[in-house]
Coordinates of C-alpha atoms in Angstrom, one line a residue:
X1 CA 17.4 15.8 -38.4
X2 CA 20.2 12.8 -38.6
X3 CA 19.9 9.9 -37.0
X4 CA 22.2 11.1 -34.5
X5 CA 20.4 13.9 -33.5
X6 CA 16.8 12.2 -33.7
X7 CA 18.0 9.5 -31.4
X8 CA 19.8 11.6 -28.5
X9 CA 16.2 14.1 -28.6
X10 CA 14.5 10.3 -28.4
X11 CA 16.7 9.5 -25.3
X12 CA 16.4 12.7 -24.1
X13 CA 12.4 12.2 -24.4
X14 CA 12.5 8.7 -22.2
X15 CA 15.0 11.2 -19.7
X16 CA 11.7 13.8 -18.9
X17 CA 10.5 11.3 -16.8
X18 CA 13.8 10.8 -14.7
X19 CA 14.1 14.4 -14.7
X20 CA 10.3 15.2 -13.6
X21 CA 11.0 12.7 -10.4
X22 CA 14.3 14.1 -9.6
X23 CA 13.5 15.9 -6.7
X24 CA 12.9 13.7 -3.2
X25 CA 9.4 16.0 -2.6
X26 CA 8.2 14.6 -6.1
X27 CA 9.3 11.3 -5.4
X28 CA 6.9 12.3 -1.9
X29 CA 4.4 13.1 -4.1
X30 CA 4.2 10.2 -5.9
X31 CA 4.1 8.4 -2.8
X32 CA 1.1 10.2 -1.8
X33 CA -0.7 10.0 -4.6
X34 CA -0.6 6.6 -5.4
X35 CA -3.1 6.1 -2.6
X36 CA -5.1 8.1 -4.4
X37 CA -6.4 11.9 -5.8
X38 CA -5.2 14.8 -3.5
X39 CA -6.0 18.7 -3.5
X40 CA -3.0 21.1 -3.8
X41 CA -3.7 21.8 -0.3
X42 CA -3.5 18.2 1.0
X43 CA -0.2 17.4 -1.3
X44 CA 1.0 20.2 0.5
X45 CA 0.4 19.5 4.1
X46 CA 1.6 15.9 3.9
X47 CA 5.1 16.8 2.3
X48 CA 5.3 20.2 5.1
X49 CA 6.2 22.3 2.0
X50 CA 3.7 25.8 1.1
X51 CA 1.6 25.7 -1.6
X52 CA 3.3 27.7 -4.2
X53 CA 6.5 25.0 -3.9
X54 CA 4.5 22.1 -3.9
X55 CA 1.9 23.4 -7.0
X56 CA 5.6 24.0 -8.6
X57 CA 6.6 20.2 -8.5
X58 CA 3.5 19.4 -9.3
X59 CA 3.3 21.6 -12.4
X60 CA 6.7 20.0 -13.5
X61 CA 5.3 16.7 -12.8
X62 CA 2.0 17.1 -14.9
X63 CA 4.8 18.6 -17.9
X64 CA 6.1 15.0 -18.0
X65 CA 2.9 13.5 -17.9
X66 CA 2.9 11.7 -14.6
X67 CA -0.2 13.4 -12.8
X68 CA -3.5 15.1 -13.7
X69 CA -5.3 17.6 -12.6
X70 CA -9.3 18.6 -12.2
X71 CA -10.9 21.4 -10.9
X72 CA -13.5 21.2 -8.1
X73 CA -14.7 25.5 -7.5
X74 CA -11.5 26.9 -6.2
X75 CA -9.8 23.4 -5.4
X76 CA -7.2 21.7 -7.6
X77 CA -7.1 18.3 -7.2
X78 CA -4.4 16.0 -8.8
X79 CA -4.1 12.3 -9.4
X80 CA -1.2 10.1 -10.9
X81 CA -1.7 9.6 -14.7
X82 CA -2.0 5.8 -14.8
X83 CA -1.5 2.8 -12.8
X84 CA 2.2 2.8 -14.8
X85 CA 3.4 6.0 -12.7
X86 CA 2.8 3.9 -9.6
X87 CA 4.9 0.5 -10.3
X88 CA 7.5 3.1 -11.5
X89 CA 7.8 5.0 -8.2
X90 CA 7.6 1.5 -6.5
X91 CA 10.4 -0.1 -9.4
X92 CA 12.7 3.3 -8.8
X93 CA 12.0 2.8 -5.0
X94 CA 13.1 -1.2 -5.3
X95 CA 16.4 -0.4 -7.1
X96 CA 17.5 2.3 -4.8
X97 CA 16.8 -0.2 -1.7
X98 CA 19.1 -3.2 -3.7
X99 CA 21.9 -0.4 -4.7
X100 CA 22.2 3.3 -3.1
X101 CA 24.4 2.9 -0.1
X102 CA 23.6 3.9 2.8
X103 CA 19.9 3.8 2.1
X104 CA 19.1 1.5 4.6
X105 CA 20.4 3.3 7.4
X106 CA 18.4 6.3 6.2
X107 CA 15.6 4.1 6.5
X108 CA 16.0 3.1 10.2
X109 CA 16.8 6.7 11.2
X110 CA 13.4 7.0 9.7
X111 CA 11.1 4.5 10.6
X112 CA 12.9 3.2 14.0
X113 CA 13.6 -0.2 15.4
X114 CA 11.8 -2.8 13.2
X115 CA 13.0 -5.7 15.5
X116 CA 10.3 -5.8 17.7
X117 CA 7.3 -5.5 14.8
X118 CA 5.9 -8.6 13.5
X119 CA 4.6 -8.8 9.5
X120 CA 1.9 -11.0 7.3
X121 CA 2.0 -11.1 3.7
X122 CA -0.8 -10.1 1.4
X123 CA -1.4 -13.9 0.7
X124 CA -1.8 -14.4 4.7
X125 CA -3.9 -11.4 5.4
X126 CA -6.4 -12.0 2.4
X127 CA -7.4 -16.0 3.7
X128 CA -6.9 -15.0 7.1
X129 CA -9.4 -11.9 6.2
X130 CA -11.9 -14.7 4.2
X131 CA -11.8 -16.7 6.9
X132 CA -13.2 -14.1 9.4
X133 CA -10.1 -14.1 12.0
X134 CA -8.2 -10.8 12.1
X135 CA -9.3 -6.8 12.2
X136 CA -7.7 -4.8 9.8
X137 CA -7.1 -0.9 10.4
X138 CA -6.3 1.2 7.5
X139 CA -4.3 4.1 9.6
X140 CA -3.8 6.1 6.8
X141 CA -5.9 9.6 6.4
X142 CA -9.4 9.5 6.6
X143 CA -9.2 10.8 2.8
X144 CA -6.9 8.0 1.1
X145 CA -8.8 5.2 3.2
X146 CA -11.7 7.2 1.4
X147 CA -10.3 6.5 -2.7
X148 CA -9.4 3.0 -1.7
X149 CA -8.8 0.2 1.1
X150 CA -8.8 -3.5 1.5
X151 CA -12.0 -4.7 2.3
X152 CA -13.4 -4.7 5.2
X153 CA -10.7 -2.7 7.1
X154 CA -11.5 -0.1 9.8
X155 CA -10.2 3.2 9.1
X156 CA -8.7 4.5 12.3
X157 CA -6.3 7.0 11.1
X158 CA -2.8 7.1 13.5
X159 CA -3.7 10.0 15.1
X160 CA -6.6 8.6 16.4
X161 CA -5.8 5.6 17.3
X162 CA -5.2 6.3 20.8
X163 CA -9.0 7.0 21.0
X164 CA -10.5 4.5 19.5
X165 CA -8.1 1.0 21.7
X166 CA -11.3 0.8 23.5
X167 CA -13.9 -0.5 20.9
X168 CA -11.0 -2.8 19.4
X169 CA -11.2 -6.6 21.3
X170 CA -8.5 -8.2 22.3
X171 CA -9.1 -11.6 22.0
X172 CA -8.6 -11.0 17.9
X173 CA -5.1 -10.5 16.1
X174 CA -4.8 -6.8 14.4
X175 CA -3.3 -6.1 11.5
X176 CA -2.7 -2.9 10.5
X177 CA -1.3 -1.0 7.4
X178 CA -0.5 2.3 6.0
X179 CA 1.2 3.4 2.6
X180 CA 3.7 0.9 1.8
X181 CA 7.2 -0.9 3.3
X182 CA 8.3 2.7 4.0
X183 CA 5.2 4.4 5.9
X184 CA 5.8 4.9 9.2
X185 CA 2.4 4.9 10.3
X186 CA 1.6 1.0 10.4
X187 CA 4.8 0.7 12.4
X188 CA 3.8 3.1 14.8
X189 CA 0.1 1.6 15.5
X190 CA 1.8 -2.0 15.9
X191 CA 3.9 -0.7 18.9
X192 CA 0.8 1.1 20.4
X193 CA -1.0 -1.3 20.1
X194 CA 1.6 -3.8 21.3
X195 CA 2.2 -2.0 24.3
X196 CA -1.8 -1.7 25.1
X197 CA -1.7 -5.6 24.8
X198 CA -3.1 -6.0 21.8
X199 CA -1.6 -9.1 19.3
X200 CA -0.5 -6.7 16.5
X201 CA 1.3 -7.3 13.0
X202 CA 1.7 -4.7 10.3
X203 CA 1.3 -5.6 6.8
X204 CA 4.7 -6.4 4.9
X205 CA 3.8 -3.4 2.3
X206 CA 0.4 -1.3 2.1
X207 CA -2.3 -0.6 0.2
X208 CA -1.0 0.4 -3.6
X209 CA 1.1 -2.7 -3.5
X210 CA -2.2 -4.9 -2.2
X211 CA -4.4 -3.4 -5.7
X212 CA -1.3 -4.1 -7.9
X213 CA -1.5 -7.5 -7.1
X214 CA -5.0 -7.4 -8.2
X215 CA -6.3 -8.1 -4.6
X216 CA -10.0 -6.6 -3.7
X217 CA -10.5 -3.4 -3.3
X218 CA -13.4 -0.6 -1.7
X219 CA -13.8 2.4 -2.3
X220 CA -16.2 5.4 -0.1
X221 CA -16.7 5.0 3.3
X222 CA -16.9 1.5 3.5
X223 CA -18.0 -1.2 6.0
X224 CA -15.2 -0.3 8.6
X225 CA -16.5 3.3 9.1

């Protein structure tokens, strides 16, 4: 092979990655799964695509490298291949806010008006959490709260939140947080809350972005079950 050749099939090597997360339901994926291992099934129902099209971009994904798979009986389950897949999806994520036009208007037709929500950093939440003076509420699915969560928080998934307003106090500030700077779901507990009188911030990011800055983590049920 010359050195032309080898080099464009090298290039072409580094481009199965692009090409593997070139597809806004993989991107999803990633999303998903960097809060943790999913089962077909559960990839499936949180991106609103069947099975066979999601077990497709997965298939393509685990190709490239980027996820891995176990068997539990019947149940696949699959899980990103490294910590590296993660700050990838959050890096590709990070470049696209800074230079695709347009994106941020996608973003609000999205996640709403913002104006109204107030945030704390990670640095903020983890003294003020030390210290014993704010609730925390994980309002992500029962099953990602499950393979990891700061510690200490509640788990009060968003669609049952409504339920649960009564055992929260309201003499102590709530934080709550979801996936990351583009989940929806922290946004929407801090206006229900918010409107229910409650002193509510959402955290600036979520969860994956809280262990890569080598914060503490739980895993299992936890103390907020």
């Amino acid at each position: 092979m010359g050195e032309r050749a080898a080099k464009d099939a090298l290039f072409d090597g580094f481009a199965e990655v692009a090409k593997a997360l070139a597809s806004g339901r993989r991107a999803e994926i990633v999303d998903v799964l960097a809060q943790g291992e999913r089962s077909v099934d559960d990839i499936a129902e949180e991106i609103q695509q069947s099975v066979a099209n999601t077990s497709h971009h997965l298939r393509a994904m685990a190709r490239a490298g980027l996820v891995t798979t176990r068997r539990d009986g019947t149940r696949i389950f699959y899980a990103l291949a490294s910590d590296r897949v993660g700050e990838l999806w959050s890096a590709l994520r990070d470049v696209a806010g800074d230079h695709v036009a347009g994106l941020e208007r996608l973003a609000g037709a999205y996640l709403g008006d913002r104006d109204g929500i107030d945030i704390v950093d990670r640095q903020e939440l983890a003294a003020r959490l030390k210290r014993g003076e704010v609730i925390v509420l994980d309002v992500r699915p029962t099953a990602e709260f499950e393979a990891g969560h700061i510690p200490g928080a509640k788990s009060v998934p968003i669609t049952e939140l409504r339920r649960q307003l009564r055992a929260l106090p309201k003499s102590t500030e709530i934080v709550a947080y979801c996936r990351g700077p583009y989940c929806v779901y922290a946004d929407d507990a801090v206006r229900e809350l918010t409107r229910k009188g409650y002193q509510a911030r959402r955290l600036a990011e979520g969860f994956p972005e809280w262990k890569r800055a080598g914060l503490p983590i739980e895993q299992g049920n936890g103390s907020g079950t």
